[in-house]
Coordinates of C-alpha atoms in Angstrom, one line a residue:
X1 CA -37.7 131.4 -9.9
X2 CA -38.7 127.7 -9.6
X3 CA -41.9 126.7 -11.5
X4 CA -43.3 124.2 -9.1
X5 CA -46.4 123.5 -11.3
X6 CA -44.2 122.6 -14.3
X7 CA -42.1 120.2 -12.2
X8 CA -45.2 118.5 -10.7
X9 CA -46.8 118.0 -14.2
X10 CA -43.6 116.5 -15.6
X11 CA -43.4 114.1 -12.7
X12 CA -47.1 113.1 -13.0
X13 CA -46.5 112.2 -16.7
X14 CA -43.5 110.1 -15.8
X15 CA -45.3 108.3 -13.0
X16 CA -48.2 107.5 -15.2
X17 CA -45.9 105.8 -17.8
X18 CA -43.9 103.9 -15.1
X19 CA -47.0 102.6 -13.2
X20 CA -49.7 102.3 -16.0
X21 CA -51.7 99.7 -14.1
X22 CA -51.4 101.1 -10.6
X23 CA -51.4 104.9 -11.0
X24 CA -54.7 106.7 -10.4
X25 CA -55.4 110.4 -10.4
X26 CA -57.8 111.5 -7.6
X27 CA -57.8 115.3 -8.2
X28 CA -56.0 117.9 -10.2
X29 CA -56.1 120.9 -7.8
X30 CA -54.3 120.2 -5.7
X31 CA -52.7 117.3 -7.6
X32 CA -53.5 114.1 -5.7
X33 CA -53.1 110.5 -6.9
X34 CA -52.5 106.9 -5.7
X35 CA -50.0 104.2 -6.6
X36 CA -50.5 100.6 -5.6
X37 CA -47.3 98.8 -4.6
X38 CA -47.2 95.0 -4.4
X39 CA -44.4 92.8 -3.1
X40 CA -42.8 90.0 -5.0
X41 CA -44.4 86.6 -4.4
X42 CA -43.2 84.7 -1.5
X43 CA -42.6 80.9 -1.1
X44 CA -46.3 80.0 -1.2
X45 CA -47.2 82.8 -3.6
X46 CA -48.3 85.1 -0.8
X47 CA -47.9 88.8 -1.3
X48 CA -48.3 92.0 0.7
X49 CA -49.7 95.1 -0.8
X50 CA -50.3 98.8 -0.1
X51 CA -51.8 101.7 -1.9
X52 CA -50.0 105.0 -1.3
X53 CA -51.8 108.3 -1.6
X54 CA -49.8 111.4 -2.4
X55 CA -50.9 115.0 -2.6
X56 CA -48.5 117.7 -3.8
X57 CA -47.9 120.7 -1.5
X58 CA -47.8 124.1 -3.2
X59 CA -44.0 124.3 -3.1
X60 CA -43.3 120.6 -3.8
X61 CA -40.5 119.4 -4.3
X62 CA -38.9 122.0 -2.0
X63 CA -41.6 120.8 0.5
X64 CA -42.4 117.2 1.2
X65 CA -45.6 115.9 -0.4
X66 CA -48.5 114.7 1.9
X67 CA -48.7 111.0 2.0
X68 CA -50.7 108.2 3.7
X69 CA -51.5 104.5 3.5
X70 CA -54.7 104.6 1.4
X71 CA -55.3 100.8 1.8
X72 CA -53.3 97.6 2.5
X73 CA -53.5 93.8 2.3
X74 CA -51.8 91.3 4.6
X75 CA -49.9 93.9 6.6
X76 CA -49.6 94.0 10.3
X77 CA -50.1 97.2 12.2
X78 CA -46.4 97.4 12.9
X79 CA -45.7 97.0 9.2
X80 CA -47.9 100.0 8.4
X81 CA -46.1 102.0 11.1
X82 CA -42.7 101.0 9.6
X83 CA -43.7 102.1 6.1
X84 CA -44.9 105.5 7.3
X85 CA -41.6 106.1 9.1
X86 CA -39.7 105.0 6.0
X87 CA -41.7 107.5 3.9
X88 CA -40.9 110.3 6.3
X89 CA -37.2 109.6 6.3
X90 CA -37.0 109.4 2.5
X91 CA -39.0 112.6 2.0
X92 CA -36.7 114.5 4.3
X93 CA -33.6 113.1 2.5
X94 CA -34.9 114.0 -0.9
X95 CA -36.2 117.6 -0.4
X96 CA -35.6 119.8 -3.4
X97 CA -35.9 116.9 -5.9
X98 CA -39.0 115.2 -7.3
X99 CA -39.2 112.1 -5.1
X100 CA -42.3 110.1 -5.6
X101 CA -40.5 107.4 -7.6
X102 CA -37.8 107.2 -4.9
X103 CA -40.5 106.9 -2.1
X104 CA -42.4 104.2 -4.0
X105 CA -39.2 102.2 -4.7
X106 CA -38.3 102.3 -1.0
X107 CA -41.8 101.0 -0.1
X108 CA -41.5 98.3 -2.7
X109 CA -38.2 97.1 -1.1
X110 CA -39.8 97.2 2.3
X111 CA -42.7 95.0 1.2
X112 CA -40.3 92.5 -0.2
X113 CA -38.5 92.4 3.2
X114 CA -41.9 91.9 4.9
X115 CA -42.6 88.9 2.7
X116 CA -39.2 87.4 3.6
X117 CA -39.9 88.0 7.3
X118 CA -43.2 86.2 6.9
X119 CA -41.3 83.2 5.4
X120 CA -38.8 83.3 8.2
X121 CA -41.5 83.6 10.9
X122 CA -43.3 80.6 9.4
X123 CA -40.2 78.5 9.4
X124 CA -39.5 79.4 13.0
X125 CA -43.0 78.5 14.0
X126 CA -42.7 75.2 12.1
X127 CA -39.4 74.4 13.9
X128 CA -41.0 75.4 17.3
X129 CA -44.0 73.0 16.7
X130 CA -41.6 70.2 15.7
X131 CA -39.6 70.8 18.9
X132 CA -42.7 70.8 21.0
X133 CA -43.9 67.6 19.4
X134 CA -40.5 66.0 20.0
X135 CA -40.5 67.0 23.6
X136 CA -44.0 65.7 24.1
X137 CA -43.0 62.4 22.6
X138 CA -40.0 62.1 24.9
X139 CA -42.1 62.9 27.9
X140 CA -44.7 60.3 26.8
X141 CA -42.1 57.5 26.6
X142 CA -39.7 58.5 29.4
X143 CA -42.2 60.1 31.8
X144 CA -41.4 62.6 34.5
X145 CA -38.2 62.0 36.5
X146 CA -39.1 60.9 40.1
X147 CA -37.8 63.3 42.8
X148 CA -38.4 63.3 46.5
X149 CA -40.7 66.3 46.0
X150 CA -43.0 64.9 43.3
X151 CA -43.0 61.5 45.0
X152 CA -44.2 62.9 48.3
X153 CA -46.8 65.0 46.4
X154 CA -48.1 61.9 44.6
X155 CA -48.2 59.9 47.8
X156 CA -50.2 62.5 49.6
X157 CA -52.7 62.6 46.8
X158 CA -52.9 58.8 46.7
X159 CA -53.4 58.5 50.4
X160 CA -56.1 61.1 50.4
X161 CA -57.9 59.3 47.6
X162 CA -57.5 55.9 49.4
X163 CA -59.0 57.4 52.6
X164 CA -62.0 58.7 50.7
X165 CA -62.6 55.3 49.3
X166 CA -62.4 53.7 52.7
X167 CA -64.8 56.2 54.2
X168 CA -67.3 55.6 51.4
X169 CA -67.1 51.9 51.8
X170 CA -67.5 52.1 55.6
X171 CA -70.5 54.4 55.2
X172 CA -72.1 51.9 52.7
X173 CA -71.5 49.0 55.1
X174 CA -72.9 50.9 58.0
X175 CA -76.0 51.8 56.0
X176 CA -76.4 48.2 54.9
X177 CA -76.2 47.0 58.5
X178 CA -78.8 49.4 59.6
X179 CA -81.2 48.2 56.9
X180 CA -80.7 44.4 57.7
X181 CA -83.3 43.0 60.2
X182 CA -82.7 40.1 62.6
X183 CA -85.0 37.1 62.8
X184 CA -86.7 38.5 65.9
X185 CA -87.2 41.8 64.2
X186 CA -88.7 40.1 61.1
X187 CA -91.3 38.3 63.4
X188 CA -92.0 41.5 65.3
X189 CA -92.5 43.6 62.1
X190 CA -94.5 40.8 60.2
X191 CA -97.0 38.9 62.4
X192 CA -98.0 36.7 59.5
X193 CA -94.7 34.7 59.7
X194 CA -95.6 33.0 63.0
X195 CA -99.0 31.8 61.7
X196 CA -98.0 31.0 58.2
X197 CA -97.5 27.2 58.7
X198 CA -100.8 26.8 60.7
X199 CA -102.7 28.8 58.1
X200 CA -101.3 26.5 55.4
X201 CA -102.6 23.4 57.1
X202 CA -106.0 24.9 57.8
X203 CA -106.3 25.9 54.2
X204 CA -105.3 22.4 53.0
X205 CA -108.0 20.8 55.2
X206 CA -108.9 17.2 54.1
X207 CA -107.4 17.8 50.7
X208 CA -104.0 16.7 51.7
X209 CA -103.0 13.7 49.5
X210 CA -100.7 11.0 50.6
X211 CA -98.8 8.9 48.2
X212 CA -99.4 5.3 49.5
X213 CA -96.8 3.8 47.2
X214 CA -94.2 5.4 49.4
X215 CA -95.1 2.8 52.1
X216 CA -94.6 -1.0 52.0
X217 CA -96.7 -3.6 53.7
X218 CA -95.3 -4.8 56.9
X219 CA -95.2 -8.4 55.6
X220 CA -92.9 -7.3 52.8
X221 CA -90.3 -6.0 55.3
X222 CA -87.5 -8.5 56.0
X223 CA -87.1 -8.3 59.8
X224 CA -84.7 -10.6 61.5
X225 CA -86.1 -13.1 64.1
X226 CA -84.0 -13.2 67.2
X227 CA -84.6 -17.0 67.4
X228 CA -82.9 -17.6 64.1
X229 CA -79.8 -15.9 65.4
X230 CA -77.4 -18.6 66.7
X231 CA -75.9 -16.1 69.1
X232 CA -79.3 -15.1 70.5
X233 CA -79.5 -15.6 74.2
X234 CA -82.8 -14.6 75.7
X235 CA -81.3 -14.5 79.2
X236 CA -78.3 -12.3 78.9
X237 CA -76.3 -10.9 81.7
X238 CA -77.9 -7.7 82.9
X239 CA -81.3 -9.0 81.9
X240 CA -84.2 -8.4 84.2
X241 CA -85.6 -11.9 83.5
X242 CA -85.8 -14.2 86.6
X243 CA -84.5 -17.8 86.6

């Protein structure tokens, strides 16, 4: 008859010596414990980690232990799902044998794969960004190839914008024309304009000053005397003078 308790105690002692820094006993009845598993460091020293919780069933190892993800760091939901599927597969394959070390080792390898996948994903993202930047640069220098379709689309948009500008300008000119008054309208709207000059003279009165220096004495003016002109003829043809 199999002594399940003895097999379980022996495995617990072995696990404690193998994982001294990551093995923690949670309870003794039923035996329950955790083991923290950390991946190897990636390219930028990033790691992924999970803490596995195991609980022995009464007939372990002929029955699979209970297991769960107790905690995790840097794992995606799909990674957690993959680990649980892996544990289920390994437990089924190792029934009848103590298996915790085998399960933990399988999870360790899975975490290392995840770190490699993270590295590959980052490299692909980097290449994708470089490709997008290159395509954007090409588009900047070469522009978009002109086709009949995109030219007609551009022309329709350009004509519509031009029409809007013309309508706006015509509206502004029309409004400006309405606001501009003719000379007649100015006099009709402001009656002070037709009396402004008269009012100015009345206000000036006798105070209008004349600058006499602007005028010269008549004697100083050099006027030609007709008699001094040798060609002067007082009786010229067509004259009204009588003989």
